[in-house]
């Protein structure tokens, strides 16, 4: 029996259910049957979170169509039924099929036609309930260096063998360092080598939405069945299920069932299993049983290698000096690095100018400034916690011990210096503290930096880590 208890996973059911059926009633009276049946009937309400109604559609195509044609009407209907709903959002749950027989005609229909529903065959691929794979993310396009060679070797090993050598494979790193790329690469390679295997990739967030939706539509049996019948299951960004009790519990059961059947599981997260705060201990320790491989921040050589390979793919005329400059300057992560190169190529394209070191410096200056603006308080808290060897939760906690309180003050200080957040906003991000507390922290750190070389150095090290 699965009970959804955690507040972020499901809002209170009864009222939401009634509102949803009223919303559907409204739409039914506003549109003709054909439109209603094609577009609205297959929709499933997943949840209401922070005033946003989240609805699931079975296909991407359908989501796009709803977004561009009917979003306003649906939003309006929601507002009328329940004024606390101010926004709507569609997510794609591929393979999810609310009214089992009659859906999924929309994929092929560019516009709904009167006889479409009756005549078309349902082409739902039942084996496909994972997220789509990016064709660019393959092993061939993955550049290997010191920082990622362990993760790469482990990924290759899993992709090329049916036997399970370590379970799970746990990949972790900061953002933009290639976890998702490697997982997609495993899926591509594995599907090619063993076409009969059922390989499923999805994010932890999608896992949660599928789970919640199955509860709402009393379909947990088929949810369990489909997840227990895969040969290789990959769950990306597992940190998302922190503090989501029932999703964690369901994932734990799925995990155990698959391990028992000797099926391979691959999990990624932005930190090591033991650092997954808000995740039950039994799951954390289980996750560390297999092979834990982390991807380290990139080296200059790797960044240069990636840029060279990217230049080849783009077929762009970029001088080596420019690649070297980028590899030296954009150190935060690979996503930013690719972004910088794309931007420079696009800029040259638009301005019809050759790419030179000078033009790159100009464009990049803008980019680096934009990057500075994007630093978030969450990132600052994470970096400070890392630097002082604390838990991330210590940044929000009420603990006053100096070894916790001081780093927290440093984080508040950096939040003021590196983001555009106001004092009250910063206070809120630090466990709901008052703005006067933040102000006090900033003064204190400034004062200490004058007297205490250690603090001054700590602040500088973290600042540098953040601003790349
Ligand atoms: P993560 O999932 O760790 O946040 P991604 O896998 O999304 O990171 O990678 C971010 C971007 O950087 C992607 O476009 C990916 O292709 C690219 N990338 C990361 N590492 C490499 C690598 N070693 N070789 C080539 N491209 C890479
Ligand atoms: Mg990712």
Tab-separated table of N, CA and C in Angstrom, residues 280-382:
chain	number	residue	atom	x	y	z
A	280	UNK	N	16.701	8.848	2.633
A	280	UNK	CA	16.783	7.870	3.724
A	280	UNK	C	18.122	7.160	3.767
A	281	UNK	N	18.563	6.858	4.954
A	281	UNK	CA	19.847	6.206	5.135
A	281	UNK	C	19.922	4.866	4.393
A	282	UNK	N	18.857	4.079	4.477
A	282	UNK	CA	18.937	2.741	3.866
A	282	UNK	C	19.128	2.848	2.349
A	283	UNK	N	18.528	3.882	1.743
A	283	UNK	CA	18.704	4.052	0.297
A	283	UNK	C	20.106	4.575	-0.013
A	284	UNK	N	20.551	5.512	0.796
A	284	UNK	CA	21.903	6.055	0.578
A	284	UNK	C	22.950	4.952	0.639
A	285	UNK	N	22.830	4.099	1.637
A	285	UNK	CA	23.873	3.081	1.761
A	285	UNK	C	23.754	2.064	0.631
A	286	UNK	N	22.522	1.791	0.209
A	286	UNK	CA	22.326	0.865	-0.900
A	286	UNK	C	22.959	1.412	-2.177
A	287	UNK	N	22.840	2.721	-2.355
A	287	UNK	CA	23.361	3.347	-3.573
A	287	UNK	C	24.880	3.255	-3.642
A	288	UNK	N	25.510	3.139	-2.476
A	288	UNK	CA	26.973	3.114	-2.452
A	288	UNK	C	27.524	1.693	-2.581
A	289	UNK	N	26.653	0.720	-2.714
A	289	UNK	CA	27.084	-0.676	-2.785
A	289	UNK	C	27.840	-1.033	-4.053
A	290	UNK	N	27.485	-0.389	-5.129
A	290	UNK	CA	28.071	-0.779	-6.410
A	290	UNK	C	29.353	-0.004	-6.664
A	291	UNK	N	29.439	0.571	-7.850
A	291	UNK	CA	30.607	1.380	-8.162
A	291	UNK	C	30.209	2.853	-8.135
A	292	UNK	N	30.891	3.620	-7.327
A	292	UNK	CA	30.631	5.056	-7.278
A	292	UNK	C	31.743	5.752	-8.050
A	293	UNK	N	31.378	6.429	-9.127
A	293	UNK	CA	32.393	7.093	-9.949
A	293	UNK	C	32.067	8.577	-10.039
A	294	UNK	N	33.017	9.401	-9.671
A	294	UNK	CA	32.739	10.832	-9.804
A	294	UNK	C	33.533	11.442	-10.948
A	295	UNK	N	32.947	12.480	-11.509
A	295	UNK	CA	33.625	13.228	-12.563
A	295	UNK	C	34.151	14.495	-11.918
A	296	UNK	N	35.440	14.697	-12.022
A	296	UNK	CA	36.054	15.867	-11.388
A	296	UNK	C	35.942	17.076	-12.299
A	297	UNK	N	36.158	18.246	-11.743
A	297	UNK	CA	36.211	19.430	-12.602
A	297	UNK	C	37.230	19.205	-13.713
A	298	UNK	N	36.976	19.789	-14.861
A	298	UNK	CA	37.789	19.483	-16.034
A	298	UNK	C	39.178	20.115	-15.933
A	299	UNK	N	40.095	19.542	-16.671
A	299	UNK	CA	41.428	20.132	-16.770
A	299	UNK	C	41.494	20.966	-18.054
A	300	UNK	N	42.543	21.750	-18.149
A	300	UNK	CA	42.735	22.563	-19.346
A	300	UNK	C	42.790	21.683	-20.601
A	301	UNK	N	43.528	20.572	-20.519
A	301	UNK	CA	43.680	19.695	-21.688
A	301	UNK	C	42.331	19.143	-22.140
A	302	UNK	N	41.515	18.728	-21.164
A	302	UNK	CA	40.208	18.175	-21.529
A	302	UNK	C	39.346	19.245	-22.196
A	303	UNK	N	39.376	20.436	-21.623
A	303	UNK	CA	38.555	21.509	-22.200
A	303	UNK	C	38.990	21.804	-23.624
A	304	UNK	N	40.297	21.813	-23.839
A	304	UNK	CA	40.796	22.072	-25.180
A	304	UNK	C	40.361	20.933	-26.119
A	305	UNK	N	40.479	19.711	-25.642
A	305	UNK	CA	40.066	18.559	-26.446
A	305	UNK	C	38.598	18.640	-26.838
A	306	UNK	N	37.765	19.010	-25.887
A	306	UNK	CA	36.336	19.121	-26.158
A	306	UNK	C	36.073	20.213	-27.188
A	307	UNK	N	36.783	21.331	-27.045
A	307	UNK	CA	36.589	22.433	-27.994
A	307	UNK	C	37.007	22.023	-29.400
A	308	UNK	N	38.104	21.272	-29.490
A	308	UNK	CA	38.561	20.845	-30.820
A	308	UNK	C	37.530	19.922	-31.467
A	309	UNK	N	37.011	19.013	-30.660
A	309	UNK	CA	36.046	18.086	-31.229
A	309	UNK	C	34.759	18.809	-31.622
A	310	UNK	N	34.411	19.799	-30.819
A	310	UNK	CA	33.221	20.580	-31.092
A	310	UNK	C	33.414	21.430	-32.356
A	311	UNK	N	34.599	21.962	-32.512
A	311	UNK	CA	34.894	22.774	-33.702
A	311	UNK	C	34.721	21.921	-34.961
A	312	UNK	N	35.179	20.693	-34.860
A	312	UNK	CA	35.047	19.791	-35.996
A	312	UNK	C	33.579	19.554	-36.337
A	313	UNK	N	32.797	19.299	-35.291
A	313	UNK	CA	31.370	19.062	-35.516
A	313	UNK	C	30.661	20.266	-36.104
A	314	UNK	N	31.060	21.440	-35.644
A	314	UNK	CA	30.405	22.648	-36.130
A	314	UNK	C	30.887	23.007	-37.527
A	315	UNK	N	32.051	22.485	-37.882
A	315	UNK	CA	32.637	22.844	-39.164
A	315	UNK	C	32.963	24.321	-39.238
A	316	UNK	N	33.249	24.902	-38.083
A	316	UNK	CA	33.486	26.344	-38.061
A	316	UNK	C	34.981	26.633	-38.113
A	317	UNK	N	35.273	27.830	-38.608
A	317	UNK	CA	36.656	28.227	-38.778
A	317	UNK	C	37.107	28.987	-37.527
A	318	UNK	N	37.567	28.242	-36.550
A	318	UNK	CA	37.969	28.879	-35.297
A	318	UNK	C	39.463	28.648	-35.067
A	319	UNK	N	40.237	29.732	-34.972
A	319	UNK	CA	41.679	29.559	-34.785
A	319	UNK	C	42.019	28.872	-33.456
A	320	UNK	N	43.127	28.174	-33.441
A	320	UNK	CA	43.565	27.497	-32.225
A	320	UNK	C	43.718	28.450	-31.044
A	321	UNK	N	44.220	29.639	-31.352
A	321	UNK	CA	44.453	30.586	-30.254
A	321	UNK	C	43.141	30.897	-29.527
A	322	UNK	N	42.047	30.903	-30.285
A	322	UNK	CA	40.748	31.190	-29.668
A	322	UNK	C	40.319	30.019	-28.777
A	323	UNK	N	40.524	28.801	-29.270
A	323	UNK	CA	40.179	27.640	-28.455
A	323	UNK	C	40.989	27.630	-27.167
A	324	UNK	N	42.271	27.951	-27.299
A	324	UNK	CA	43.126	27.962	-26.110
A	324	UNK	C	42.660	29.007	-25.106
A	325	UNK	N	42.293	30.140	-25.650
A	325	UNK	CA	41.801	31.210	-24.787
A	325	UNK	C	40.538	30.775	-24.037
A	326	UNK	N	39.621	30.159	-24.761
A	326	UNK	CA	38.373	29.697	-24.137
A	326	UNK	C	38.656	28.641	-23.068
A	327	UNK	N	39.541	27.717	-23.403
A	327	UNK	CA	39.844	26.636	-22.460
A	327	UNK	C	40.456	27.191	-21.176
A	328	UNK	N	41.120	28.306	-21.333
A	328	UNK	CA	41.762	28.928	-20.177
A	328	UNK	C	40.751	29.704	-19.336
A	329	UNK	N	39.806	30.328	-20.009
A	329	UNK	CA	38.910	31.270	-19.326
A	329	UNK	C	37.616	30.648	-18.809
A	330	UNK	N	37.039	29.755	-19.592
A	330	UNK	CA	35.729	29.225	-19.185
A	330	UNK	C	35.927	27.886	-18.485
A	331	UNK	N	36.088	27.955	-17.170
A	331	UNK	CA	36.483	26.751	-16.445
A	331	UNK	C	35.345	26.158	-15.626
A	332	UNK	N	34.231	26.858	-15.555
A	332	UNK	CA	33.157	26.435	-14.646
A	332	UNK	C	32.643	25.036	-14.981
A	333	UNK	N	32.164	24.845	-16.186
A	333	UNK	CA	31.743	23.503	-16.599
A	333	UNK	C	31.666	23.411	-18.116
A	334	UNK	N	31.443	22.184	-18.591
A	334	UNK	CA	31.510	21.951	-20.040
A	334	UNK	C	30.331	22.600	-20.766
A	335	UNK	N	29.200	22.652	-20.083
A	335	UNK	CA	28.054	23.278	-20.731
A	335	UNK	C	28.347	24.734	-21.043
A	336	UNK	N	28.934	25.426	-20.100
A	336	UNK	CA	29.280	26.837	-20.312
A	336	UNK	C	30.327	26.980	-21.408
A	337	UNK	N	31.241	26.043	-21.410
A	337	UNK	CA	32.313	26.070	-22.395
A	337	UNK	C	31.730	25.941	-23.809
A	338	UNK	N	30.842	24.976	-23.980
A	338	UNK	CA	30.182	24.806	-25.273
A	338	UNK	C	29.375	26.041	-25.614
A	339	UNK	N	28.718	26.586	-24.595
A	339	UNK	CA	27.916	27.795	-24.798
A	339	UNK	C	28.763	28.928	-25.313
A	340	UNK	N	29.962	29.064	-24.739
A	340	UNK	CA	30.850	30.149	-25.143
A	340	UNK	C	31.271	29.983	-26.603
A	341	UNK	N	31.624	28.765	-26.977
A	341	UNK	CA	32.046	28.528	-28.361
A	341	UNK	C	30.881	28.798	-29.332
A	342	UNK	N	29.705	28.282	-28.979
A	342	UNK	CA	28.542	28.509	-29.834
A	342	UNK	C	28.274	29.997	-30.012
A	343	UNK	N	28.406	30.696	-28.919
A	343	UNK	CA	28.130	32.106	-28.949
A	343	UNK	C	29.104	32.831	-29.877
A	344	UNK	N	30.363	32.455	-29.809
A	344	UNK	CA	31.377	33.110	-30.626
A	344	UNK	C	31.156	32.801	-32.114
A	345	UNK	N	30.799	31.553	-32.370
A	345	UNK	CA	30.534	31.175	-33.759
A	345	UNK	C	29.297	31.916	-34.272
A	346	UNK	N	28.270	31.981	-33.437
A	346	UNK	CA	27.042	32.666	-33.850
A	346	UNK	C	27.299	34.155	-34.078
A	347	UNK	N	28.080	34.723	-33.198
A	347	UNK	CA	28.394	36.140	-33.294
A	347	UNK	C	29.107	36.441	-34.605
A	348	UNK	N	30.083	35.610	-34.956
A	348	UNK	CA	30.833	35.799	-36.189
A	348	UNK	C	29.907	35.661	-37.403
A	349	UNK	N	28.979	34.739	-37.267
A	349	UNK	CA	28.038	34.467	-38.332
A	349	UNK	C	27.155	35.678	-38.606
A	350	UNK	N	26.621	36.212	-37.527
A	350	UNK	CA	25.713	37.341	-37.641
A	350	UNK	C	26.446	38.589	-38.104
A	351	UNK	N	27.627	38.827	-37.522
A	351	UNK	CA	28.341	40.059	-37.855
A	351	UNK	C	29.171	39.922	-39.126
A	352	UNK	N	29.162	38.709	-39.697
A	352	UNK	CA	29.923	38.431	-40.918
A	352	UNK	C	31.399	38.780	-40.761
A	353	UNK	N	31.907	38.505	-39.564
A	353	UNK	CA	33.320	38.787	-39.326
A	353	UNK	C	34.047	37.496	-39.005
A	354	UNK	N	35.322	37.516	-39.271
A	354	UNK	CA	36.139	36.372	-38.926
A	354	UNK	C	36.252	36.249	-37.409
A	355	UNK	N	36.475	35.035	-36.950
A	355	UNK	CA	36.689	34.862	-35.517
A	355	UNK	C	38.161	35.112	-35.200
A	356	UNK	N	38.396	36.078	-34.341
A	356	UNK	CA	39.774	36.369	-33.940
A	356	UNK	C	39.841	36.385	-32.419
A	357	UNK	N	41.038	36.431	-31.921
A	357	UNK	CA	41.210	36.496	-30.477
A	357	UNK	C	40.552	37.755	-29.917
A	358	UNK	N	40.671	38.851	-30.666
A	358	UNK	CA	40.097	40.117	-30.189
A	358	UNK	C	38.578	40.032	-30.110
A	359	UNK	N	37.965	39.571	-31.191
A	359	UNK	CA	36.499	39.501	-31.181
A	359	UNK	C	36.032	38.548	-30.085
A	360	UNK	N	36.812	37.494	-29.870
A	360	UNK	CA	36.447	36.535	-28.825
A	360	UNK	C	36.502	37.177	-27.451
A	361	UNK	N	37.541	37.960	-27.240
A	361	UNK	CA	37.654	38.621	-25.943
A	361	UNK	C	36.466	39.539	-25.681
A	362	UNK	N	36.046	40.241	-26.738
A	362	UNK	CA	34.878	41.118	-26.588
A	362	UNK	C	33.635	40.333	-26.205
A	363	UNK	N	33.373	39.314	-27.010
A	363	UNK	CA	32.161	38.532	-26.792
A	363	UNK	C	32.201	37.865	-25.423
A	364	UNK	N	33.363	37.395	-25.090
A	364	UNK	CA	33.486	36.643	-23.845
A	364	UNK	C	33.319	37.529	-22.613
A	365	UNK	N	33.746	38.759	-22.737
A	365	UNK	CA	33.606	39.661	-21.604
A	365	UNK	C	32.151	39.761	-21.179
A	366	UNK	N	31.327	39.914	-22.183
A	366	UNK	CA	29.885	39.952	-21.955
A	366	UNK	C	29.426	38.673	-21.267
A	367	UNK	N	29.940	37.595	-21.807
A	367	UNK	CA	29.535	36.280	-21.311
A	367	UNK	C	29.937	36.102	-19.849
A	368	UNK	N	31.139	36.502	-19.544
A	368	UNK	CA	31.615	36.330	-18.179
A	368	UNK	C	30.832	37.214	-17.215
A	369	UNK	N	30.479	38.380	-17.706
A	369	UNK	CA	29.654	39.245	-16.855
A	369	UNK	C	28.299	38.600	-16.610
A	370	UNK	N	27.707	38.071	-17.673
A	370	UNK	CA	26.411	37.421	-17.544
A	370	UNK	C	26.522	36.248	-16.585
A	371	UNK	N	27.634	35.578	-16.677
A	371	UNK	CA	27.861	34.436	-15.808
A	371	UNK	C	27.877	34.864	-14.342
A	372	UNK	N	28.544	35.972	-14.086
A	372	UNK	CA	28.576	36.484	-12.713
A	372	UNK	C	27.176	36.731	-12.171
A	373	UNK	N	26.350	37.288	-13.027
A	373	UNK	CA	25.004	37.605	-12.571
A	373	UNK	C	24.218	36.356	-12.219
A	374	UNK	N	24.613	35.226	-12.772
A	374	UNK	CA	23.820	34.015	-12.621
A	374	UNK	C	24.159	33.181	-11.394
A	375	UNK	N	25.118	33.616	-10.620
A	375	UNK	CA	25.449	32.830	-9.430
A	375	UNK	C	24.246	32.826	-8.495
A	376	UNK	N	23.908	31.659	-7.992
A	376	UNK	CA	22.735	31.575	-7.124
A	376	UNK	C	23.145	31.364	-5.673
A	377	UNK	N	22.225	31.685	-4.809
A	377	UNK	CA	22.488	31.495	-3.375
A	377	UNK	C	22.704	30.011	-3.083
A	378	UNK	N	21.946	29.157	-3.751
A	378	UNK	CA	22.116	27.710	-3.546
A	378	UNK	C	23.558	27.286	-3.836
A	379	UNK	N	24.079	27.814	-4.955
A	379	UNK	CA	25.457	27.461	-5.310
A	379	UNK	C	26.425	27.952	-4.238
A	380	UNK	N	26.196	29.157	-3.780
A	380	UNK	CA	27.081	29.732	-2.769
A	380	UNK	C	27.041	28.873	-1.515
A	381	UNK	N	25.837	28.497	-1.109
A	381	UNK	CA	25.713	27.674	0.102
A	381	UNK	C	26.436	26.351	-0.073
A	382	UNK	N	26.284	25.769	-1.253
A	382	UNK	CA	26.921	24.475	-1.491
A	382	UNK	C	28.440	24.602	-1.412
